[in-house]
PDB file of C-alpha atoms in Angstrom:
ATOM      1  CA  MET A   1      10.153  26.731 -10.915  1.00 42.00           C
ATOM      2  CA  SER A   2       6.905  24.754 -11.052  1.00 48.00           C
ATOM      3  CA  LYS A   3       5.495  23.706 -14.385  1.00 53.00           C
ATOM      4  CA  ALA A   4       1.942  24.073 -15.556  1.00 46.00           C
ATOM      5  CA  ASN A   5      -0.155  20.987 -16.013  1.00 51.00           C
ATOM      6  CA  PRO A   6      -2.467  21.810 -18.902  1.00 44.00           C
ATOM      7  CA  ALA A   7      -4.029  18.355 -19.079  1.00 52.00           C
ATOM      8  CA  GLY A   8      -5.616  18.890 -15.666  1.00 60.00           C
ATOM      9  CA  ARG A   9      -3.823  15.906 -14.132  1.00 74.00           C
ATOM     10  CA  VAL A  10      -3.185  16.213 -10.414  1.00 93.00           C
ATOM     11  CA  ALA A  11       0.584  16.350 -10.708  1.00 96.00           C
ATOM     12  CA  LEU A  12       1.175  16.221  -6.972  1.00 97.00           C
ATOM     13  CA  PHE A  13      -0.529  12.820  -6.792  1.00 98.00           C
ATOM     14  CA  ASP A  14       2.030  11.356  -9.205  1.00 97.00           C
ATOM     15  CA  GLU A  15       4.927  13.039  -7.416  1.00 98.00           C
ATOM     16  CA  VAL A  16       3.924  11.916  -3.932  1.00 98.00           C
ATOM     17  CA  ARG A  17       3.227   8.418  -5.227  1.00 98.00           C
ATOM     18  CA  GLY A  18       6.710   8.410  -6.771  1.00 98.00           C
ATOM     19  CA  LEU A  19       8.268   9.503  -3.479  1.00 98.00           C
ATOM     20  CA  CYS A  20       6.335   6.814  -1.604  1.00 98.00           C
ATOM     21  CA  LEU A  21       7.567   4.207  -4.054  1.00 98.00           C
ATOM     22  CA  ILE A  22      11.186   5.268  -3.518  1.00 98.00           C
ATOM     23  CA  LEU A  23      10.703   4.970   0.242  1.00 97.00           C
ATOM     24  CA  MET A  24       9.089   1.538  -0.135  1.00 96.00           C
ATOM     25  CA  VAL A  25      12.027   0.355  -2.248  1.00 96.00           C
ATOM     26  CA  PHE A  26      14.389   1.656   0.447  1.00 96.00           C
ATOM     27  CA  TYR A  27      12.402  -0.184   3.134  1.00 95.00           C
ATOM     28  CA  HIS A  28      12.520  -3.459   1.206  1.00 94.00           C
ATOM     29  CA  ALA A  29      16.242  -2.989   0.567  1.00 95.00           C
ATOM     30  CA  MET A  30      16.854  -2.612   4.304  1.00 95.00           C
ATOM     31  CA  LEU A  31      14.664  -5.653   4.976  1.00 92.00           C
ATOM     32  CA  ASP A  32      16.735  -7.684   2.516  1.00 91.00           C
ATOM     33  CA  LEU A  33      19.921  -6.588   4.290  1.00 94.00           C
ATOM     34  CA  VAL A  34      18.526  -7.480   7.717  1.00 92.00           C
ATOM     35  CA  THR A  35      17.385 -10.933   6.595  1.00 89.00           C
ATOM     36  CA  SER A  36      20.844 -11.439   5.083  1.00 90.00           C
ATOM     37  CA  GLY A  37      22.463 -10.940   8.491  1.00 91.00           C
ATOM     38  CA  LEU A  38      23.273  -7.242   8.749  1.00 93.00           C
ATOM     39  CA  ASN A  39      22.634  -5.729  12.172  1.00 92.00           C
ATOM     40  CA  LEU A  40      20.387  -2.716  11.540  1.00 93.00           C
ATOM     41  CA  THR A  41      18.748  -2.260  14.939  1.00 92.00           C
ATOM     42  CA  TRP A  42      17.059   1.005  13.955  1.00 94.00           C
ATOM     43  CA  PHE A  43      15.074  -0.881  11.325  1.00 92.00           C
ATOM     44  CA  PHE A  44      13.022  -2.588  14.047  1.00 91.00           C
ATOM     45  CA  SER A  45      12.323   0.582  16.016  1.00 93.00           C
ATOM     46  CA  PRO A  46       8.663   1.428  16.747  1.00 91.00           C
ATOM     47  CA  VAL A  47       9.055   4.639  14.753  1.00 91.00           C
ATOM     48  CA  MET A  48      10.016   2.683  11.646  1.00 92.00           C
ATOM     49  CA  GLN A  49       7.707  -0.317  11.970  1.00 90.00           C
ATOM     50  CA  ARG A  50       4.627   1.208  13.582  1.00 87.00           C
ATOM     51  CA  PHE A  51       4.681   4.704  12.072  1.00 91.00           C
ATOM     52  CA  LEU A  52       6.894   5.386   9.054  1.00 93.00           C
ATOM     53  CA  GLN A  53       6.264   2.157   7.148  1.00 93.00           C
ATOM     54  CA  PRO A  54       2.453   2.263   7.552  1.00 95.00           C
ATOM     55  CA  ALA A  55       2.403   6.020   6.850  1.00 97.00           C
ATOM     56  CA  VAL A  56       4.253   5.670   3.545  1.00 97.00           C
ATOM     57  CA  ALA A  57       2.202   2.674   2.420  1.00 97.00           C
ATOM     58  CA  GLY A  58      -1.006   4.356   3.570  1.00 98.00           C
ATOM     59  CA  THR A  59      -0.219   7.467   1.548  1.00 98.00           C
ATOM     60  CA  PHE A  60       0.355   5.307  -1.528  1.00 98.00           C
ATOM     61  CA  ILE A  61      -2.981   3.519  -0.995  1.00 99.00           C
ATOM     62  CA  PHE A  62      -4.789   6.831  -0.380  1.00 99.00           C
ATOM     63  CA  ILE A  63      -3.514   8.268  -3.664  1.00 98.00           C
ATOM     64  CA  SER A  64      -4.472   5.077  -5.500  1.00 98.00           C
ATOM     65  CA  GLY A  65      -8.002   5.620  -4.238  1.00 98.00           C
ATOM     66  CA  ALA A  66      -7.948   9.252  -5.330  1.00 98.00           C
ATOM     67  CA  VAL A  67      -6.807   8.506  -8.879  1.00 96.00           C
ATOM     68  CA  SER A  68      -9.558   5.903  -9.229  1.00 97.00           C
ATOM     69  CA  ARG A  69     -11.773   8.921  -9.902  1.00 96.00           C
ATOM     70  CA  TYR A  70      -9.694   9.668 -13.001  1.00 94.00           C
ATOM     71  CA  SER A  71      -9.327   6.154 -14.394  1.00 92.00           C
ATOM     72  CA  ARG A  72     -10.964   5.264 -17.699  1.00 91.00           C
ATOM     73  CA  SER A  73     -11.269   1.660 -16.519  1.00 94.00           C
ATOM     74  CA  ASN A  74     -10.974   0.655 -12.886  1.00 97.00           C
ATOM     75  CA  LEU A  75     -11.857  -2.853 -14.041  1.00 98.00           C
ATOM     76  CA  ARG A  76      -8.714  -3.018 -16.140  1.00 97.00           C
ATOM     77  CA  ARG A  77      -6.609  -1.448 -13.359  1.00 97.00           C
ATOM     78  CA  GLY A  78      -7.973  -3.853 -10.782  1.00 98.00           C
ATOM     79  CA  MET A  79      -7.500  -6.939 -12.923  1.00 98.00           C
ATOM     80  CA  ALA A  80      -3.950  -5.871 -13.799  1.00 97.00           C
ATOM     81  CA  ALA A  81      -3.091  -5.305 -10.134  1.00 98.00           C
ATOM     82  CA  LEU A  82      -4.527  -8.687  -9.128  1.00 98.00           C
ATOM     83  CA  ALA A  83      -2.761 -10.472 -11.980  1.00 97.00           C
ATOM     84  CA  CYS A  84       0.531  -8.988 -10.822  1.00 97.00           C
ATOM     85  CA  ALA A  85      -0.302  -9.736  -7.190  1.00 97.00           C
ATOM     86  CA  PHE A  86      -1.018 -13.407  -7.806  1.00 97.00           C
ATOM     87  CA  SER A  87       2.113 -13.652  -9.934  1.00 96.00           C
ATOM     88  CA  VAL A  88       4.105 -12.360  -6.957  1.00 95.00           C
ATOM     89  CA  THR A  89       2.347 -14.893  -4.722  1.00 96.00           C
ATOM     90  CA  ALA A  90       3.223 -17.741  -7.082  1.00 96.00           C
ATOM     91  CA  VAL A  91       6.872 -16.699  -7.339  1.00 92.00           C
ATOM     92  CA  THR A  92       7.293 -16.270  -3.581  1.00 91.00           C
ATOM     93  CA  PHE A  93       5.731 -19.674  -2.923  1.00 92.00           C
ATOM     94  CA  PHE A  94       8.718 -21.180  -4.732  1.00 90.00           C
ATOM     95  CA  ALA A  95      11.435 -18.629  -3.910  1.00 84.00           C
ATOM     96  CA  MET A  96      10.403 -17.939  -0.287  1.00 85.00           C
ATOM     97  CA  PRO A  97       8.256 -20.909   0.834  1.00 88.00           C
ATOM     98  CA  ALA A  98       8.532 -19.937   4.511  1.00 87.00           C
ATOM     99  CA  THR A  99       7.184 -16.417   3.921  1.00 88.00           C
ATOM    100  CA  PRO A 100       5.163 -16.185   0.690  1.00 93.00           C
ATOM    101  CA  ASP A 101       3.388 -12.955  -0.204  1.00 96.00           C
ATOM    102  CA  LEU A 102      -0.236 -13.950   0.420  1.00 97.00           C
ATOM    103  CA  PHE A 103      -2.029 -10.607   0.612  1.00 98.00           C
ATOM    104  CA  GLY A 104       0.228  -7.639   0.067  1.00 97.00           C
ATOM    105  CA  ILE A 105      -0.372  -4.129  -1.158  1.00 97.00           C
ATOM    106  CA  LEU A 106      -1.008  -5.229  -4.765  1.00 98.00           C
ATOM    107  CA  HIS A 107      -3.684  -7.711  -3.676  1.00 98.00           C
ATOM    108  CA  LEU A 108      -5.342  -4.998  -1.608  1.00 99.00           C
ATOM    109  CA  LEU A 109      -5.295  -2.420  -4.401  1.00 98.00           C
ATOM    110  CA  GLY A 110      -6.666  -4.892  -6.930  1.00 98.00           C
ATOM    111  CA  VAL A 111      -9.591  -5.840  -4.687  1.00 99.00           C
ATOM    112  CA  CYS A 112     -10.329  -2.196  -3.821  1.00 99.00           C
ATOM    113  CA  MET A 113     -10.243  -1.077  -7.447  1.00 98.00           C
ATOM    114  CA  LEU A 114     -12.733  -3.761  -8.403  1.00 99.00           C
ATOM    115  CA  LEU A 115     -14.997  -3.035  -5.427  1.00 99.00           C
ATOM    116  CA  PHE A 116     -14.929   0.661  -6.257  1.00 98.00           C
ATOM    117  CA  ILE A 117     -16.905  -0.065  -9.430  1.00 98.00           C
ATOM    118  CA  PRO A 118     -20.140  -1.302  -7.773  1.00 98.00           C
ATOM    119  CA  LEU A 119     -19.674   0.950  -4.724  1.00 98.00           C
ATOM    120  CA  ARG A 120     -19.153   4.127  -6.736  1.00 98.00           C
ATOM    121  CA  PRO A 121     -22.860   5.154  -6.840  1.00 98.00           C
ATOM    122  CA  LEU A 122     -23.024   4.836  -3.055  1.00 98.00           C
ATOM    123  CA  LEU A 123     -19.748   6.708  -2.555  1.00 98.00           C
ATOM    124  CA  ASP A 124     -20.994   9.473  -4.852  1.00 97.00           C
ATOM    125  CA  ARG A 125     -23.836  10.145  -2.422  1.00 98.00           C
ATOM    126  CA  ILE A 126     -21.411  10.951   0.399  1.00 98.00           C
ATOM    127  CA  GLN A 127     -20.093  14.486   0.751  1.00 98.00           C
ATOM    128  CA  PRO A 128     -16.353  14.197  -0.055  1.00 98.00           C
ATOM    129  CA  ALA A 129     -15.024  15.824   3.122  1.00 97.00           C
ATOM    130  CA  ALA A 130     -17.440  13.818   5.259  1.00 98.00           C
ATOM    131  CA  GLY A 131     -16.399  10.649   3.445  1.00 98.00           C
ATOM    132  CA  VAL A 132     -12.714  11.259   4.146  1.00 98.00           C
ATOM    133  CA  CYS A 133     -13.481  11.773   7.848  1.00 98.00           C
ATOM    134  CA  LEU A 134     -15.808   8.764   8.019  1.00 98.00           C
ATOM    135  CA  PHE A 135     -13.325   6.380   6.443  1.00 99.00           C
ATOM    136  CA  ALA A 136     -10.497   7.791   8.578  1.00 98.00           C
ATOM    137  CA  VAL A 137     -12.484   6.907  11.705  1.00 98.00           C
ATOM    138  CA  CYS A 138     -13.203   3.429  10.308  1.00 98.00           C
ATOM    139  CA  PHE A 139      -9.491   2.959   9.614  1.00 98.00           C
ATOM    140  CA  LEU A 140      -8.521   3.888  13.157  1.00 97.00           C
ATOM    141  CA  ALA A 141     -11.258   1.672  14.582  1.00 98.00           C
ATOM    142  CA  THR A 142      -9.979  -1.375  12.682  1.00 98.00           C
ATOM    143  CA  TYR A 143      -6.233  -0.651  12.557  1.00 97.00           C
ATOM    144  CA  ASN A 144      -5.433  -3.212  15.270  1.00 96.00           C
ATOM    145  CA  LEU A 145      -7.842  -5.849  13.951  1.00 98.00           C
ATOM    146  CA  PRO A 146      -5.030  -8.277  12.967  1.00 97.00           C
ATOM    147  CA  TRP A 147      -3.897  -8.120  16.622  1.00 97.00           C
ATOM    148  CA  HIS A 148      -7.360  -9.118  17.936  1.00 98.00           C
ATOM    149  CA  ILE A 149      -8.291  -5.556  18.922  1.00 98.00           C
ATOM    150  CA  ALA A 150     -11.083  -3.267  17.720  1.00 98.00           C
ATOM    151  CA  GLY A 151     -10.828   0.448  18.436  1.00 97.00           C
ATOM    152  CA  MET A 152      -7.856   2.361  19.813  1.00 92.00           C
ATOM    153  CA  GLY A 153      -6.617   3.289  23.261  1.00 90.00           C
ATOM    154  CA  PRO A 154      -9.281   3.540  25.960  1.00 93.00           C
ATOM    155  CA  LEU A 155     -11.979   2.941  23.333  1.00 94.00           C
ATOM    156  CA  SER A 156     -10.614  -0.457  22.345  1.00 96.00           C
ATOM    157  CA  VAL A 157     -11.867  -3.964  23.078  1.00 98.00           C
ATOM    158  CA  ARG A 158     -10.187  -7.317  22.655  1.00 98.00           C
ATOM    159  CA  LEU A 159     -11.889  -9.560  20.134  1.00 98.00           C
ATOM    160  CA  PRO A 160     -12.496 -13.258  20.798  1.00 98.00           C
ATOM    161  CA  ASP A 161      -9.826 -15.620  19.526  1.00 97.00           C
ATOM    162  CA  ALA A 162     -12.552 -17.658  17.838  1.00 98.00           C
ATOM    163  CA  LEU A 163     -12.668 -15.018  15.095  1.00 98.00           C
ATOM    164  CA  TYR A 164      -9.088 -15.894  14.167  1.00 98.00           C
ATOM    165  CA  THR A 165      -9.344 -19.637  13.608  1.00 98.00           C
ATOM    166  CA  ASN A 166     -10.366 -19.758   9.941  1.00 98.00           C
ATOM    167  CA  PRO A 167      -7.187 -20.036   7.821  1.00 97.00           C
ATOM    168  CA  TYR A 168      -8.906 -18.428   4.813  1.00 97.00           C
ATOM    169  CA  LEU A 169      -9.940 -15.117   6.385  1.00 98.00           C
ATOM    170  CA  PHE A 170      -6.450 -13.631   6.635  1.00 98.00           C
ATOM    171  CA  TRP A 171      -7.195 -11.268   3.745  1.00 98.00           C
ATOM    172  CA  LEU A 172      -9.944  -9.641   5.818  1.00 98.00           C
ATOM    173  CA  GLY A 173      -7.562  -8.909   8.696  1.00 98.00           C
ATOM    174  CA  LEU A 174      -8.347 -12.058  10.693  1.00 98.00           C
ATOM    175  CA  PRO A 175      -5.117 -14.081  10.470  1.00 98.00           C
ATOM    176  CA  ALA A 176      -5.172 -17.537  12.040  1.00 98.00           C
ATOM    177  CA  PRO A 177      -2.354 -18.658  14.374  1.00 97.00           C
ATOM    178  CA  GLY A 178       0.837 -19.312  12.445  1.00 95.00           C
ATOM    179  CA  PHE A 179      -0.113 -17.084   9.518  1.00 97.00           C
ATOM    180  CA  VAL A 180       2.892 -15.513   7.783  1.00 95.00           C
ATOM    181  CA  SER A 181       3.025 -13.232   4.752  1.00 95.00           C
ATOM    182  CA  ALA A 182       6.046 -11.403   3.383  1.00 91.00           C
ATOM    183  CA  ASP A 183       3.842  -8.379   2.701  1.00 94.00           C
ATOM    184  CA  TYR A 184       0.550  -7.960   4.552  1.00 97.00           C
ATOM    185  CA  PHE A 185      -2.077  -5.290   3.940  1.00 98.00           C
ATOM    186  CA  PRO A 186      -5.430  -6.852   4.889  1.00 98.00           C
ATOM    187  CA  PHE A 187      -8.697  -5.471   3.580  1.00 99.00           C
ATOM    188  CA  PHE A 188      -9.539  -4.192   7.055  1.00 98.00           C
ATOM    189  CA  PRO A 189      -8.268  -1.623   7.890  1.00 98.00           C
ATOM    190  CA  TRP A 190      -6.499  -0.628   4.660  1.00 99.00           C
ATOM    191  CA  ALA A 191      -9.530  -0.574   2.342  1.00 99.00           C
ATOM    192  CA  PHE A 192     -10.817   2.380   4.344  1.00 99.00           C
ATOM    193  CA  VAL A 193      -7.696   4.337   3.331  1.00 99.00           C
ATOM    194  CA  PHE A 194      -8.397   3.590  -0.327  1.00 99.00           C
ATOM    195  CA  PHE A 195     -12.019   4.711  -0.068  1.00 99.00           C
ATOM    196  CA  ALA A 196     -11.029   7.823   1.876  1.00 99.00           C
ATOM    197  CA  GLY A 197      -8.746   8.593  -1.055  1.00 99.00           C
ATOM    198  CA  SER A 198     -11.592   8.029  -3.498  1.00 98.00           C
ATOM    199  CA  CYS A 199     -13.614  10.691  -1.662  1.00 98.00           C
ATOM    200  CA  PHE A 200     -10.637  13.046  -1.722  1.00 98.00           C
ATOM    201  CA  GLY A 201     -10.344  12.412  -5.454  1.00 98.00           C
ATOM    202  CA  VAL A 202     -13.768  14.005  -5.942  1.00 97.00           C
ATOM    203  CA  LEU A 203     -12.386  17.260  -4.554  1.00 97.00           C
ATOM    204  CA  ALA A 204      -9.356  16.989  -6.815  1.00 96.00           C
ATOM    205  CA  LYS A 205     -11.412  16.330  -9.928  1.00 95.00           C
ATOM    206  CA  LYS A 206     -13.675  19.292  -9.193  1.00 94.00           C
ATOM    207  CA  LYS A 207     -10.615  21.571  -8.865  1.00 94.00           C
ATOM    208  CA  ARG A 208     -11.327  22.297  -5.212  1.00 94.00           C
ATOM    209  CA  LEU A 209      -7.764  21.730  -4.071  1.00 95.00           C
ATOM    210  CA  PRO A 210      -5.030  24.402  -3.899  1.00 94.00           C
ATOM    211  CA  ALA A 211      -3.272  25.182  -7.175  1.00 94.00           C
ATOM    212  CA  VAL A 212      -0.087  23.500  -5.928  1.00 94.00           C
ATOM    213  CA  PHE A 213      -1.764  20.112  -6.464  1.00 96.00           C
ATOM    214  CA  TYR A 214      -2.127  20.695 -10.195  1.00 95.00           C
ATOM    215  CA  ARG A 215       1.363  22.044 -10.978  1.00 93.00           C
ATOM    216  CA  GLY A 216       4.355  19.848 -11.719  1.00 94.00           C
ATOM    217  CA  HIS A 217       7.311  20.194  -9.365  1.00 94.00           C
ATOM    218  CA  CYS A 218       9.621  17.242 -10.065  1.00 97.00           C
ATOM    219  CA  ALA A 219       9.531  15.428 -13.396  1.00 96.00           C
ATOM    220  CA  ALA A 220      11.516  12.461 -12.070  1.00 98.00           C
ATOM    221  CA  LEU A 221       9.119  11.794  -9.191  1.00 98.00           C
ATOM    222  CA  SER A 222       6.162  12.242 -11.510  1.00 97.00           C
ATOM    223  CA  TRP A 223       7.575   9.678 -13.954  1.00 97.00           C
ATOM    224  CA  ILE A 224       8.161   7.170 -11.152  1.00 98.00           C
ATOM    225  CA  GLY A 225       4.626   7.720  -9.880  1.00 96.00           C
ATOM    226  CA  ARG A 226       3.111   7.127 -13.304  1.00 95.00           C
ATOM    227  CA  HIS A 227       5.041   3.858 -13.693  1.00 96.00           C
ATOM    228  CA  SER A 228       4.612   2.663 -10.121  1.00 96.00           C
ATOM    229  CA  LEU A 229       3.269  -0.814 -10.913  1.00 95.00           C
ATOM    230  CA  LEU A 230       6.147  -1.734 -13.216  1.00 96.00           C
ATOM    231  CA  ILE A 231       8.753  -0.369 -10.806  1.00 96.00           C
ATOM    232  CA  TYR A 232       7.148  -2.096  -7.823  1.00 95.00           C
ATOM    233  CA  LEU A 233       7.213  -5.438  -9.632  1.00 94.00           C
ATOM    234  CA  ALA A 234      10.818  -5.023 -10.774  1.00 95.00           C
ATOM    235  CA  HIS A 235      12.434  -3.597  -7.660  1.00 95.00           C
ATOM    236  CA  GLN A 236      12.739  -6.734  -5.521  1.00 91.00           C
ATOM    237  CA  PRO A 237      14.330  -8.977  -8.193  1.00 92.00           C
ATOM    238  CA  LEU A 238      16.741  -6.141  -8.997  1.00 95.00           C
ATOM    239  CA  LEU A 239      17.600  -5.662  -5.318  1.00 94.00           C
ATOM    240  CA  ILE A 240      18.202  -9.376  -4.819  1.00 91.00           C
ATOM    241  CA  GLY A 241      20.393  -9.481  -7.913  1.00 93.00           C
ATOM    242  CA  LEU A 242      22.390  -6.469  -6.728  1.00 95.00           C
ATOM    243  CA  PHE A 243      22.855  -7.811  -3.204  1.00 94.00           C
ATOM    244  CA  ALA A 244      23.796 -11.257  -4.554  1.00 93.00           C
ATOM    245  CA  ILE A 245      26.776  -9.562  -6.205  1.00 94.00           C
ATOM    246  CA  VAL A 246      27.708  -7.032  -3.513  1.00 95.00           C
ATOM    247  CA  LEU A 247      27.064  -8.774  -0.183  1.00 94.00           C
ATOM    248  CA  PRO A 248      29.531 -11.678  -0.696  1.00 93.00           C
ATOM    249  CA  LEU A 249      32.268  -9.052  -0.982  1.00 93.00           C
ATOM    250  CA  PHE A 250      31.581  -8.216   2.674  1.00 91.00           C
ATOM    251  CA  GLY A 251      31.103 -11.766   3.918  1.00 90.00           C
ATOM    252  CA  TYR A 252      27.303 -11.968   3.677  1.00 89.00           C
ATOM    253  CA  GLN A 253      24.979 -14.061   1.566  1.00 88.00           C
ATOM    254  CA  VAL A 254      21.563 -13.030   0.290  1.00 84.00           C
ATOM    255  CA  ALA A 255      18.786 -14.689   2.291  1.00 78.00           C
ATOM    256  CA  PHE A 256      15.126 -14.903   1.298  1.00 65.00           C
TER     257      PHE A 256
END
């Protein structure tokens, strides 16, 4: 039986965010196992790498954009996300020097939250439904940007390699040759998902969504969603610690 949500919070946002976080933890656990030598061929399938993983992460980013409409301080949220992101970068530089986390999902969210502050007056002038559609088109148009392609399918063009020579533009989606990042969510295209979510959040705040969005359905998922930053930061050290104990029992060693 669903529970009422008297505070007006969009309960489904927290629950879906919690589910996405569980799936991201599962993905990173499988990645840890693969890098430690386990043969999980399905992990590298196009369905997993080109659809499921981006879909889950994209949903998480979309909801983060939506809840920016509810935040008392997007400045504080953005600074906290960036502080955590750069902490992860610093740790991975020492723990995983071959594949540090240079611009992952936390970096992206921190930048988007901060940009939302000056862009909010402009975003407020866009009709919410039109904004969602507009940013969805922009996302599709730039989705393959890191692979030197603009557009999709027959409407795509290959971009000149000269755009991908600056080693400091990776965060924009223009990685130079040899660029490696353990987690990579460049500003283009993923910022468009965040801003599409911010437009959707207008509809949520004005109570224009179906009632199912505002009722609680799973307290556990809701709790995970509300504590997503803490759990995201803690999950990888906990996974590595767990696998460091368990994998040697089966003849494997944890690899970074």
